[in-house]
Coordinates of C-alpha atoms and ligand atoms in Angstrom, one line a residue:
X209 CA 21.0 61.5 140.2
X210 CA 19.8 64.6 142.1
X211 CA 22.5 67.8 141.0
X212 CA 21.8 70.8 142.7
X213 CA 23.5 74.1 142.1
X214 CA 26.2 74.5 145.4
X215 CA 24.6 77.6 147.1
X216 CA 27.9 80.1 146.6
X217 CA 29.0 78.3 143.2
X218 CA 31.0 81.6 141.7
X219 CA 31.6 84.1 144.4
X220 CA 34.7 84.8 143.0
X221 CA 35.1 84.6 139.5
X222 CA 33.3 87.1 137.0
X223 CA 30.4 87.0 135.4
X224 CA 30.1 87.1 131.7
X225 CA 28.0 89.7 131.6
X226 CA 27.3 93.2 133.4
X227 CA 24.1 94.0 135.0
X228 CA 22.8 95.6 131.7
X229 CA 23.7 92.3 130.1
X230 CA 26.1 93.4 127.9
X231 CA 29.6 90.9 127.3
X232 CA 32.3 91.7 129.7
X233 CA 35.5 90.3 128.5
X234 CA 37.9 88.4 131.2
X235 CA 40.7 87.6 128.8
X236 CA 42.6 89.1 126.0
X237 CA 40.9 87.0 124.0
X238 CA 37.6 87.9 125.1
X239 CA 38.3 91.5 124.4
X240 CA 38.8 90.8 120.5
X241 CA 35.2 89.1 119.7
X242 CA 32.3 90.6 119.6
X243 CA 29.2 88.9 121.6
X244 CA 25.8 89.4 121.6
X245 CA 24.1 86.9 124.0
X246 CA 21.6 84.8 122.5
X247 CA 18.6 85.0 124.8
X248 CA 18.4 83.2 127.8
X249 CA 15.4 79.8 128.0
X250 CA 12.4 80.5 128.8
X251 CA 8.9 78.3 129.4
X252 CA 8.7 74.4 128.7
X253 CA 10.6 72.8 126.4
X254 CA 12.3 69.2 125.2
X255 CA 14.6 67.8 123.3
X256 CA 16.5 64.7 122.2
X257 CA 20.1 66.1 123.1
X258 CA 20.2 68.9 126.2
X259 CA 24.1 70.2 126.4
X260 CA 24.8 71.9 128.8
X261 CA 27.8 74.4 129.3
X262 CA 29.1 75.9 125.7
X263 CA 33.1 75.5 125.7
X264 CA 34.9 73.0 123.5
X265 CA 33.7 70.2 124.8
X266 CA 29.5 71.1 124.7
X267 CA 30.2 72.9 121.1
X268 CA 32.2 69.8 119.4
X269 CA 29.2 67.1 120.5
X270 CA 26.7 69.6 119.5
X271 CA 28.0 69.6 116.2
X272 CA 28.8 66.3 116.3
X273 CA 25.6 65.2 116.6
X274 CA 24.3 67.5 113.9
X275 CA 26.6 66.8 111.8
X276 CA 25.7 62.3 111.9
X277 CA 22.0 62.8 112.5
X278 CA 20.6 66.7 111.0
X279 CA 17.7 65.8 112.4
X280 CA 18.0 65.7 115.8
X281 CA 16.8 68.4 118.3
X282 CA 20.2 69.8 120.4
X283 CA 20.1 72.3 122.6
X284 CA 22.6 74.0 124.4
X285 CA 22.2 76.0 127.9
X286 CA 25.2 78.1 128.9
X287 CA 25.4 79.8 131.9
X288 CA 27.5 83.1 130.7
X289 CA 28.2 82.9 126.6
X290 CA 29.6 80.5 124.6
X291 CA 33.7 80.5 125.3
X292 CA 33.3 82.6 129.3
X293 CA 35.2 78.9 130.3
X294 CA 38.9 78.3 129.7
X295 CA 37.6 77.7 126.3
X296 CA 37.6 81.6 126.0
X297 CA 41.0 81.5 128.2
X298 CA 44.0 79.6 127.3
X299 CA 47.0 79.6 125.8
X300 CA 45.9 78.5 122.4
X301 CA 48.0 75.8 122.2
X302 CA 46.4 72.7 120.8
X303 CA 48.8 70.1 121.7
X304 CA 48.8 66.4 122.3
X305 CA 49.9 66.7 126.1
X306 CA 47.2 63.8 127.4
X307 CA 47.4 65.4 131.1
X308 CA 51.0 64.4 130.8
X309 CA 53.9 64.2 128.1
X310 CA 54.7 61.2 126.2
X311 CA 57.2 59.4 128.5
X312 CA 55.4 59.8 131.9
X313 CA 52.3 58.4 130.2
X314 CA 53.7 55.9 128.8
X315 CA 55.5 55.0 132.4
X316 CA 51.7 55.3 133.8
X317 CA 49.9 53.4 131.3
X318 CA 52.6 51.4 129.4
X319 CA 53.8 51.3 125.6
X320 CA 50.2 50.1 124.1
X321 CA 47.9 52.5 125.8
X322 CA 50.4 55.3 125.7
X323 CA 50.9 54.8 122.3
X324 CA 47.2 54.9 121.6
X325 CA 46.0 57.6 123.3
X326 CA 49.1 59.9 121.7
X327 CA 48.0 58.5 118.2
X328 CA 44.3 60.0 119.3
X329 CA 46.2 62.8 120.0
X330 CA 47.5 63.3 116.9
X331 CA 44.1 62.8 115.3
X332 CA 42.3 65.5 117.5
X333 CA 44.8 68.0 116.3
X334 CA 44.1 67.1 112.6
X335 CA 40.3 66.7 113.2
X336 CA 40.4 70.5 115.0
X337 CA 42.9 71.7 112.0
X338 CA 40.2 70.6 109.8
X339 CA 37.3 71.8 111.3
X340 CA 38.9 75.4 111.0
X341 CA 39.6 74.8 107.6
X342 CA 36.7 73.4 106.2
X343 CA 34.3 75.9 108.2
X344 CA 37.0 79.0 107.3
X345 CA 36.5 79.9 111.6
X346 CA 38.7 83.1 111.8
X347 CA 40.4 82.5 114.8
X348 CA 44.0 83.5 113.7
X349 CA 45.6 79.8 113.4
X350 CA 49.3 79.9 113.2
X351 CA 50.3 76.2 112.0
X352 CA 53.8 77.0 113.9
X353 CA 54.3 73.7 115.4
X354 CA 55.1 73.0 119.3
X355 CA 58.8 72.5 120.8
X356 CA 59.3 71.6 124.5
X357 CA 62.5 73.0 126.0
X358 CA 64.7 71.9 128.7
X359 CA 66.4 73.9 131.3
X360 CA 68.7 72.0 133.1
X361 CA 70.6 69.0 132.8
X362 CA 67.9 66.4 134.4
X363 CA 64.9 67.8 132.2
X364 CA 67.5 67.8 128.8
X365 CA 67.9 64.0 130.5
X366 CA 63.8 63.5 130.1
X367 CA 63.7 65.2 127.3
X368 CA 66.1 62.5 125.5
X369 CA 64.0 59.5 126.7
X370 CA 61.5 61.4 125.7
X371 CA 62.4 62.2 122.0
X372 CA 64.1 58.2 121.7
X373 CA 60.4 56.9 122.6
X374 CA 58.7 59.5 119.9
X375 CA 60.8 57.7 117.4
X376 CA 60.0 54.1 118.5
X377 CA 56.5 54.7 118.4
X378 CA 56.6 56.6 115.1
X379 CA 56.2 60.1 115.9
X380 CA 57.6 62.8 114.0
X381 CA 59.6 64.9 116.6
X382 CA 63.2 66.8 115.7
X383 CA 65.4 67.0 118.5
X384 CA 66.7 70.7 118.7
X385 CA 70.3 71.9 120.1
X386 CA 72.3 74.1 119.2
X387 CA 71.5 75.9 115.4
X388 CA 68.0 73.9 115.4
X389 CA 67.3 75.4 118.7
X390 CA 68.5 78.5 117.7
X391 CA 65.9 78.6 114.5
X392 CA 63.0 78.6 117.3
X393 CA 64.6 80.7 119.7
X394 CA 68.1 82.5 120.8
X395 CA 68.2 82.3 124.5
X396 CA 70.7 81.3 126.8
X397 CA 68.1 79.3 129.3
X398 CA 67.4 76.9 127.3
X399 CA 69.6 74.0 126.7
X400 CA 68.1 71.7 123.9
X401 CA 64.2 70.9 123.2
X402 CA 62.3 68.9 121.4
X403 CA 60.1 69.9 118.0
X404 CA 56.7 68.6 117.2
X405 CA 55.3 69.9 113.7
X406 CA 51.7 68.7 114.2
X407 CA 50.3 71.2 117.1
X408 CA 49.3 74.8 116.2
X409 CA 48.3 77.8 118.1
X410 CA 45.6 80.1 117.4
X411 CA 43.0 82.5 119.3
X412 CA 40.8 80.8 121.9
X413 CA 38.0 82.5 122.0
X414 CA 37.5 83.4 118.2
X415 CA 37.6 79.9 118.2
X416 CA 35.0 79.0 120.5
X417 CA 32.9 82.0 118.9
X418 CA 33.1 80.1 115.6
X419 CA 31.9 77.2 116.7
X420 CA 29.1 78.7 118.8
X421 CA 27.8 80.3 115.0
X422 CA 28.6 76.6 113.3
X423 CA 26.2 75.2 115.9
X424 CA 24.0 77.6 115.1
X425 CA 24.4 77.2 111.6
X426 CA 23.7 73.6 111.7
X427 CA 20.7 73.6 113.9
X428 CA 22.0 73.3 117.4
X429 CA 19.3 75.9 119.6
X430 CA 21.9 77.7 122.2
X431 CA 20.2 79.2 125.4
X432 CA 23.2 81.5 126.7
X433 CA 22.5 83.4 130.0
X434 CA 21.0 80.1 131.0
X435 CA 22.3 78.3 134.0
X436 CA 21.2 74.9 135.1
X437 CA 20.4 75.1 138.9
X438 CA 18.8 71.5 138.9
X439 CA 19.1 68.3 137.2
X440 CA 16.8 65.1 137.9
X441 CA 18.1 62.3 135.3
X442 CA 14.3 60.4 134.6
X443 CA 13.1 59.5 131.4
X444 CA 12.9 61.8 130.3
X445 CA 15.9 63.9 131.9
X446 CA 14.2 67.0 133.6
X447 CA 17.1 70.3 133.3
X448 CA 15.6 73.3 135.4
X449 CA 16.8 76.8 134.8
X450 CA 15.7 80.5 136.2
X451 CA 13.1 81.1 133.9
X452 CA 12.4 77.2 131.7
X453 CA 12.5 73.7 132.1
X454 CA 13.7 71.6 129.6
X455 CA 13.1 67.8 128.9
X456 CA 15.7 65.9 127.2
X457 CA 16.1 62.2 126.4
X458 CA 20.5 62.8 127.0
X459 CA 22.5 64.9 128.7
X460 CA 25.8 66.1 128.1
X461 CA 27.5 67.5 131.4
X462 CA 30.1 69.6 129.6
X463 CA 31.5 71.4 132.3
X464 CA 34.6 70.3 133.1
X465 CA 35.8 72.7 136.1
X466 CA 32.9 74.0 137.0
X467 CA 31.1 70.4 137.5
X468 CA 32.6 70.4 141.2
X469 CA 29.3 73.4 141.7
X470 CA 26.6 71.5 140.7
X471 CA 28.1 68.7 142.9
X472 CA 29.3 66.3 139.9
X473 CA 32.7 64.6 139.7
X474 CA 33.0 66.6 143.0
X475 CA 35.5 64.3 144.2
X476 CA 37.0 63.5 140.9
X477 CA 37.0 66.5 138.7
X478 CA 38.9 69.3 140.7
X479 CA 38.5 73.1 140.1
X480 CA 42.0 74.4 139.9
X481 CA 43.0 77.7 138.3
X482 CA 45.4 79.0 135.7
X483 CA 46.7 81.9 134.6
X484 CA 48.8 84.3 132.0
X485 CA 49.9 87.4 131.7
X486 CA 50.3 88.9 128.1
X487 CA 52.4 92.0 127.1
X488 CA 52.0 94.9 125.0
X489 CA 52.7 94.0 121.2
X490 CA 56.7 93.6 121.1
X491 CA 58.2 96.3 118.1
X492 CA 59.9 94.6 115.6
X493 CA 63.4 95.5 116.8
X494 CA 62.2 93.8 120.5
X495 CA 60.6 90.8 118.5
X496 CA 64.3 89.7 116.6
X497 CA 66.0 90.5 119.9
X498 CA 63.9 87.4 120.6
X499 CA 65.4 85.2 118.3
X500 CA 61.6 84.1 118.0
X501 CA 60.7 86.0 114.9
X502 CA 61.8 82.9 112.5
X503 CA 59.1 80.2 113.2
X504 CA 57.0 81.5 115.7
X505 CA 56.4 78.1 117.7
X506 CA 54.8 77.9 120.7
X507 CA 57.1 77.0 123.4
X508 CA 56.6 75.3 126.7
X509 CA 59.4 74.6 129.4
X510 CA 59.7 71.0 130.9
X511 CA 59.5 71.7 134.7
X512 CA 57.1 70.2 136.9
X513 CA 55.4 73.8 136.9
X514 CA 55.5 74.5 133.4
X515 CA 55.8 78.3 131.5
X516 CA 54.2 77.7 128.3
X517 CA 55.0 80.6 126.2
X518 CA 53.4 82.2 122.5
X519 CA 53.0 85.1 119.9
X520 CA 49.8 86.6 119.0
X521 CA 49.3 87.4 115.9
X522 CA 50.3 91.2 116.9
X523 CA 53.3 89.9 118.6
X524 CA 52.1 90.6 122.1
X525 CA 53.7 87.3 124.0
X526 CA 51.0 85.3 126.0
X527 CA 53.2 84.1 128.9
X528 CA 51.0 81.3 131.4
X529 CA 51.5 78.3 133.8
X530 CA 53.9 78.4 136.9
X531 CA 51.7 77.4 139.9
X532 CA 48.1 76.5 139.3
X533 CA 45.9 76.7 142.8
X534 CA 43.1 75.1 143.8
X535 CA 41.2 76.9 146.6
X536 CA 40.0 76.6 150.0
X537 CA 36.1 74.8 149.6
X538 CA 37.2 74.6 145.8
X539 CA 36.4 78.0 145.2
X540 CA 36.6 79.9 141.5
X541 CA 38.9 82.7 141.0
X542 CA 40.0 84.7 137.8
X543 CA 42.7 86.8 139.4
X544 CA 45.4 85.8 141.8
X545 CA 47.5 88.6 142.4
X546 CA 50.2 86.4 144.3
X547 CA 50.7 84.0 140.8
X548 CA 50.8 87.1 138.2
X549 CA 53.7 88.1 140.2
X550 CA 55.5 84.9 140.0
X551 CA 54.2 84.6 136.3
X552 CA 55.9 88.4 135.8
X553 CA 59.0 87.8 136.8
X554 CA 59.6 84.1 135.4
X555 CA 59.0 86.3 132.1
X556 CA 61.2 88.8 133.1
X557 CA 63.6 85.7 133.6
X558 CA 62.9 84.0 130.9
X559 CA 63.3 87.0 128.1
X560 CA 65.8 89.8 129.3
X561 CA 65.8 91.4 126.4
X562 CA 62.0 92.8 126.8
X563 CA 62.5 93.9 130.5
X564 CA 61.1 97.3 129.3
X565 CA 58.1 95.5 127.8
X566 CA 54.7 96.0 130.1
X567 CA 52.2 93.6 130.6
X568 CA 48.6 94.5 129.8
X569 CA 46.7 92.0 130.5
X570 CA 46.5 89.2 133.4
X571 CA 43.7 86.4 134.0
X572 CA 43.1 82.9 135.2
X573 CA 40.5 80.4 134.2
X574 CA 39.0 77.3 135.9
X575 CA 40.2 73.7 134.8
X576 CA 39.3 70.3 135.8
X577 CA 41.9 68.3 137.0
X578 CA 41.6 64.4 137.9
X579 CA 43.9 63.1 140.7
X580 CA 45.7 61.1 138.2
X581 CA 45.5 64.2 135.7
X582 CA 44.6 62.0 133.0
X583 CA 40.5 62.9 131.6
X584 CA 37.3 60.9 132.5
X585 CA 34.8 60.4 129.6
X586 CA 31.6 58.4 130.2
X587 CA 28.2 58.1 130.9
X588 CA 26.2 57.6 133.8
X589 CA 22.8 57.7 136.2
X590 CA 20.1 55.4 137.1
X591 CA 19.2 55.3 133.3
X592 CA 22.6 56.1 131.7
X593 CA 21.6 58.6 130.1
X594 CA 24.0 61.2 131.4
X595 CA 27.1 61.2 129.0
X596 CA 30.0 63.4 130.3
X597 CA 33.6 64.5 129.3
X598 CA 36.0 66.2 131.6
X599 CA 39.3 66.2 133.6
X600 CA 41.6 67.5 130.9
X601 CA 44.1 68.4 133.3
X602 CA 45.0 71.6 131.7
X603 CA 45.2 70.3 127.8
X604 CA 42.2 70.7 126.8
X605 CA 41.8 72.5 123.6
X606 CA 42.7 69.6 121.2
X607 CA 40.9 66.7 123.3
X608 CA 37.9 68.9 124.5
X609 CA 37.5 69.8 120.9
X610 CA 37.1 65.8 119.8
X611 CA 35.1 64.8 122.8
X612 CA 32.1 65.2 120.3
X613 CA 33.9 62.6 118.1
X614 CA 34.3 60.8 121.5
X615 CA 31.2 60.9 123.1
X616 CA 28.7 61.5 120.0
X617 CA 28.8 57.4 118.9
X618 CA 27.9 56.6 122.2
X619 CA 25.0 59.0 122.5
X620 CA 23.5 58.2 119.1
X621 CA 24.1 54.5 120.0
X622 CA 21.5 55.3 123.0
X623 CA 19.5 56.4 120.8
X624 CA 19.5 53.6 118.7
X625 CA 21.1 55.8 115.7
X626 CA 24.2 54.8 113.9
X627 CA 27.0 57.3 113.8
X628 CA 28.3 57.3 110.0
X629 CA 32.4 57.8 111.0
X630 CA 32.4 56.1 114.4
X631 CA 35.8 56.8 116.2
X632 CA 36.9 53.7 118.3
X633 CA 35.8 54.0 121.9
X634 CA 38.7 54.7 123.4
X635 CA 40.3 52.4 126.7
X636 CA 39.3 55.3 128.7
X637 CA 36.0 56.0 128.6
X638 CA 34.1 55.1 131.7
X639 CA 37.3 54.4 133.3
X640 CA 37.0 54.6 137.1
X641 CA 38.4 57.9 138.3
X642 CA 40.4 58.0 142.2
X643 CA 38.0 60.6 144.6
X644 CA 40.3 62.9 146.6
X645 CA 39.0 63.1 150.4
X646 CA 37.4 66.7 151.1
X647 CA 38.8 69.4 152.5
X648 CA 41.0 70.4 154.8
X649 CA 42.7 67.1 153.5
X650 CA 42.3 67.7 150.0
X651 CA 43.1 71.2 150.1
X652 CA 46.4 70.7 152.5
X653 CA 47.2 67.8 150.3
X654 CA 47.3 69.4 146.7
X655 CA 49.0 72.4 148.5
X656 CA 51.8 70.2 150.0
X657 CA 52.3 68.3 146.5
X658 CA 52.5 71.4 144.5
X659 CA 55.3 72.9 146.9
X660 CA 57.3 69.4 146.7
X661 CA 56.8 70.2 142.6
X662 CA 58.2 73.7 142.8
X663 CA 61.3 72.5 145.3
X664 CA 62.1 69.7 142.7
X665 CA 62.0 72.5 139.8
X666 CA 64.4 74.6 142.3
X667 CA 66.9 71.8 143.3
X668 CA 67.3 70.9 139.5
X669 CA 67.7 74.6 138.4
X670 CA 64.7 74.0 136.1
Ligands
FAD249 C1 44.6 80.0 131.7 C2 44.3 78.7 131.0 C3 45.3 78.3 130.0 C4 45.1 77.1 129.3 N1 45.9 76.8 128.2 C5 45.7 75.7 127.5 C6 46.4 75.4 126.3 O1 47.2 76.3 125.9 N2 46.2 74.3 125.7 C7 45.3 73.3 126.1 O2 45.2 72.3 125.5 N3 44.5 73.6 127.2 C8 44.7 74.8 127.9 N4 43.8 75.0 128.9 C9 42.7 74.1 129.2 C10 41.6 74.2 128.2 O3 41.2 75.6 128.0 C11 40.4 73.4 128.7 O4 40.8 72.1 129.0 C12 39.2 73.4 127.8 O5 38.9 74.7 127.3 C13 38.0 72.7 128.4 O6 36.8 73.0 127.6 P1 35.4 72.6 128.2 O7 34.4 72.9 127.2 O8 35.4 71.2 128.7 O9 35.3 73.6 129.5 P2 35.0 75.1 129.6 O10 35.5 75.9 128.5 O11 35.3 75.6 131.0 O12 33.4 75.2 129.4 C14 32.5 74.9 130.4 C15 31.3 75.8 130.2 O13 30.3 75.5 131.2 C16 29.6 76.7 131.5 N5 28.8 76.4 132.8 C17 29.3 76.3 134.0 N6 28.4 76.0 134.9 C18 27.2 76.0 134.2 C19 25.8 75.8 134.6 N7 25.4 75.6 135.8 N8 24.9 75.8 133.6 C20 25.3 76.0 132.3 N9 26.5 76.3 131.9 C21 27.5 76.2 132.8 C22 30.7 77.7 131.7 O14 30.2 79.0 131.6 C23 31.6 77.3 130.5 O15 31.3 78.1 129.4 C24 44.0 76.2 129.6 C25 43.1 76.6 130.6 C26 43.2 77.9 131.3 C27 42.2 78.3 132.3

């Protein structure tokens, strides 16, 4: 395997730091830590472990690894900082959405793998709860649960299938209607919804922050400011960078939508963008008018292009989804002016009562999305000793946080090292992934299914 930097890899989305190489926030988040870069890699080096690209996914093997075998030598080469990825960007919702919601998965993959991977699921969310916990990471948790709301009368319809199958399979999920409803929030647009204790909410890129300084803490050497522009997988791996070189026995590609511009997963792993826009913090008297005050869940609305809605913990509400665009060539963006319009006024839709409300803040973020939108995990290369996780389809933040769990068994394996709590391999690691043809097709193609989603959510008043 040969990866080579695509020559015009991020013409359109910001850098993570200014030309004096000081942190330059791109999301609310972003604007609430405070990063100085750890040097960039310099000279010859090597390693047992080389991770590369520090969101969730790179951070939760690094410590995974540390955490089984201390003594192993893990780096870490990020391109910006630690969290610049939709790591730094989201919603803040870890959920168990596995690309999909319960019933559709199950209709994709059946009762017994459906069943599984929501019961994985389940454990990321405990595994990240207790990472927070046990390594006190301030990033503002809010164990608020999750509820799912319908609309109109054909999602309320999913949503009862939906709720039937929770039960059958064991899940603890409250149907809401009515009063229940009414306890989460008081607006006329939604019909009935579904409640899900286990998921939580909390603030991104503290998060990824915190485990950037547990890495540390623990041993991991992280090299932000540090792109790789060249991979050649021998034994040992070489990783080149601007100013170093770096030999490593594995290598975790944690890169998820940005893979596509070093041409991996380029057919498989799709850059598409989301975004949100956030408001001022709402006053109390705006807040009640919300009927959201009581139990603070995060919200999310079952159409096809979903608005996932949340609190901070100022009450400023983080408002995101809608349409997510992949571009021409699979360029990356952080701003589409065209989507924070739409995103604006589905708000305004959505909650009349804070039509007086600005927003102050708007900003997108690259995700990897498989054809099939459920994630790829694996390993690869001549020598297979590439390991990989990706293709979280938009739900990343509990799954991208247990890929180490995922993935770090397999690497120590490799290494002929045991991993002291191994987690199952799951059904879907090294599953094959479908390759979408390139552009024009693709990019004519994902536009033509995404307007067929949006008439679907328009003929059924979703
Ligand atoms: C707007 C938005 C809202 C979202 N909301 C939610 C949500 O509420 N809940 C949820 O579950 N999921 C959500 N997601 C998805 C979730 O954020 C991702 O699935 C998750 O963060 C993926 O983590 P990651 O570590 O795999 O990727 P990333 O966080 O993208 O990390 C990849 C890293 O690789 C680095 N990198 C790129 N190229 C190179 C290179 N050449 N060399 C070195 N480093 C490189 C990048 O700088 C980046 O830091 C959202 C995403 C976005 C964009």
């Amino acid at each position: 395997m040969d990866l080579k930097l695509n020559p015009r890899p991020y013409t359109t989305a910001q850098s993570a730091l200014s030309e004096d190489g000081t942190f330059q926030p791109v999301s609310y988040w972003q604007e609430t830590i405070d990063v100085v870069p750890e040097p960039p890699l310099e000279g010859e080096h090597s390693c047992d472990v080389a991770i590369v690209g520090a969101g969730y996914t790179g951070l939760s093997t690094a410590i995974a690894l540390k955490k089984a075998h201390p003594e192993l030598d893990v780096v870490i080469l990020e391109r910006g900082v630690a969290g610049h990825g939709a790591s730094g960007r989201n919603g803040g919702f870890a959920s168990t959405l596995f690309g999909w919601d319960l019933l559709t998965t199950v209709n994709k993959l059946g009762k017994e793998k459906g069943g599984q991977v929501y019961r994985l699921m389940y454990d990321a969310i405990a595994h990240l709860r207790s990472t927070i916990e046990e390594h006190a990471i301030a990033c503002d948790p809010e164990y608020t649960g999750y509820a799912l709301l319908s609309t109109c009368a054909a999602r309320e319809r999913h949503l009862q299938k939906e709720y039937a199958l929770a039960h059958e399979l064991g899940f603890e999920h409250h149907w809401l209607e009515g009063d229940t409803l009414d306890e989460h929030i008081h607006n006329e647009q939604y019909r009935s919804g579904i409640f899900d204790p286990k998921p939580f909410i909390m603030n991104p890129a503290k998060l990824s922050r915190g485990l950037k300084d547990l890495a540390v803490s623990l041993g991991v050497k992280v090299y932000e400011q540090t792109p790789l522009i060249k991979l050649d997988d021998g034994d040992p791996a070489t990783l080149q960078t601007p100013d170093g070189t770096l030999q490593a026995k594995r290598v975790v590609l944690a890169l998820n939508g940005y893979a596509s511009a070093l041409n991996f997963q380029s057919s498989t792993v799709l850059p598409v963008h989301s975004y949100i826009v956030l408001t001022e913090p709402l006053t109390d008297a705006q807040l009640t008018s919300t009927g959201w005050h009581k139990n603070r869940a995060g919200l999310e609305t079952a159409r096809n292009l979903i608005h996932y809605f949340r609190l901070t913990v100022d009450n400023r509400v983080a408002f995101g989804g809608d349409d997510a665009d992949l571009y021409y060539h699979g360029a990356f963006r952080d701003h589409d002016p065209r989507i924070f319009t739409n995103l604006e006024a589905a708000f305004r839709k959505s909650f009349a009562t804070l039509k007086n409300v600005s927003i102050s803040h708007r900003w997108g973020g690259t995700l990897g999305v498989t054809l099939d939108m459920f994630p790829t995990f694996g390993c690869t290369g001549d020598r297979q000793n590439i390991f990989y996780a990706s293709g979280y389809s938009g739900h990343g933040v509990a799954l991208a946080n247990y890929a180490g769990q995922i993935l770090s068994p397999a690497i120590l394996a490799s290494l002929g090292l045991s991993a002291p709590e191994t987690t199952a391999t799951p059904f879907f690691y090294n599953r094959n992934t479908f390759p979408l043809p390139p552009d024009p097709i693709r990019y004519l193609g994902m536009k033509a299914y995404a307007a067929t989603l949006r008439l679907q959510d328009k003929i059924q008043g979703a």
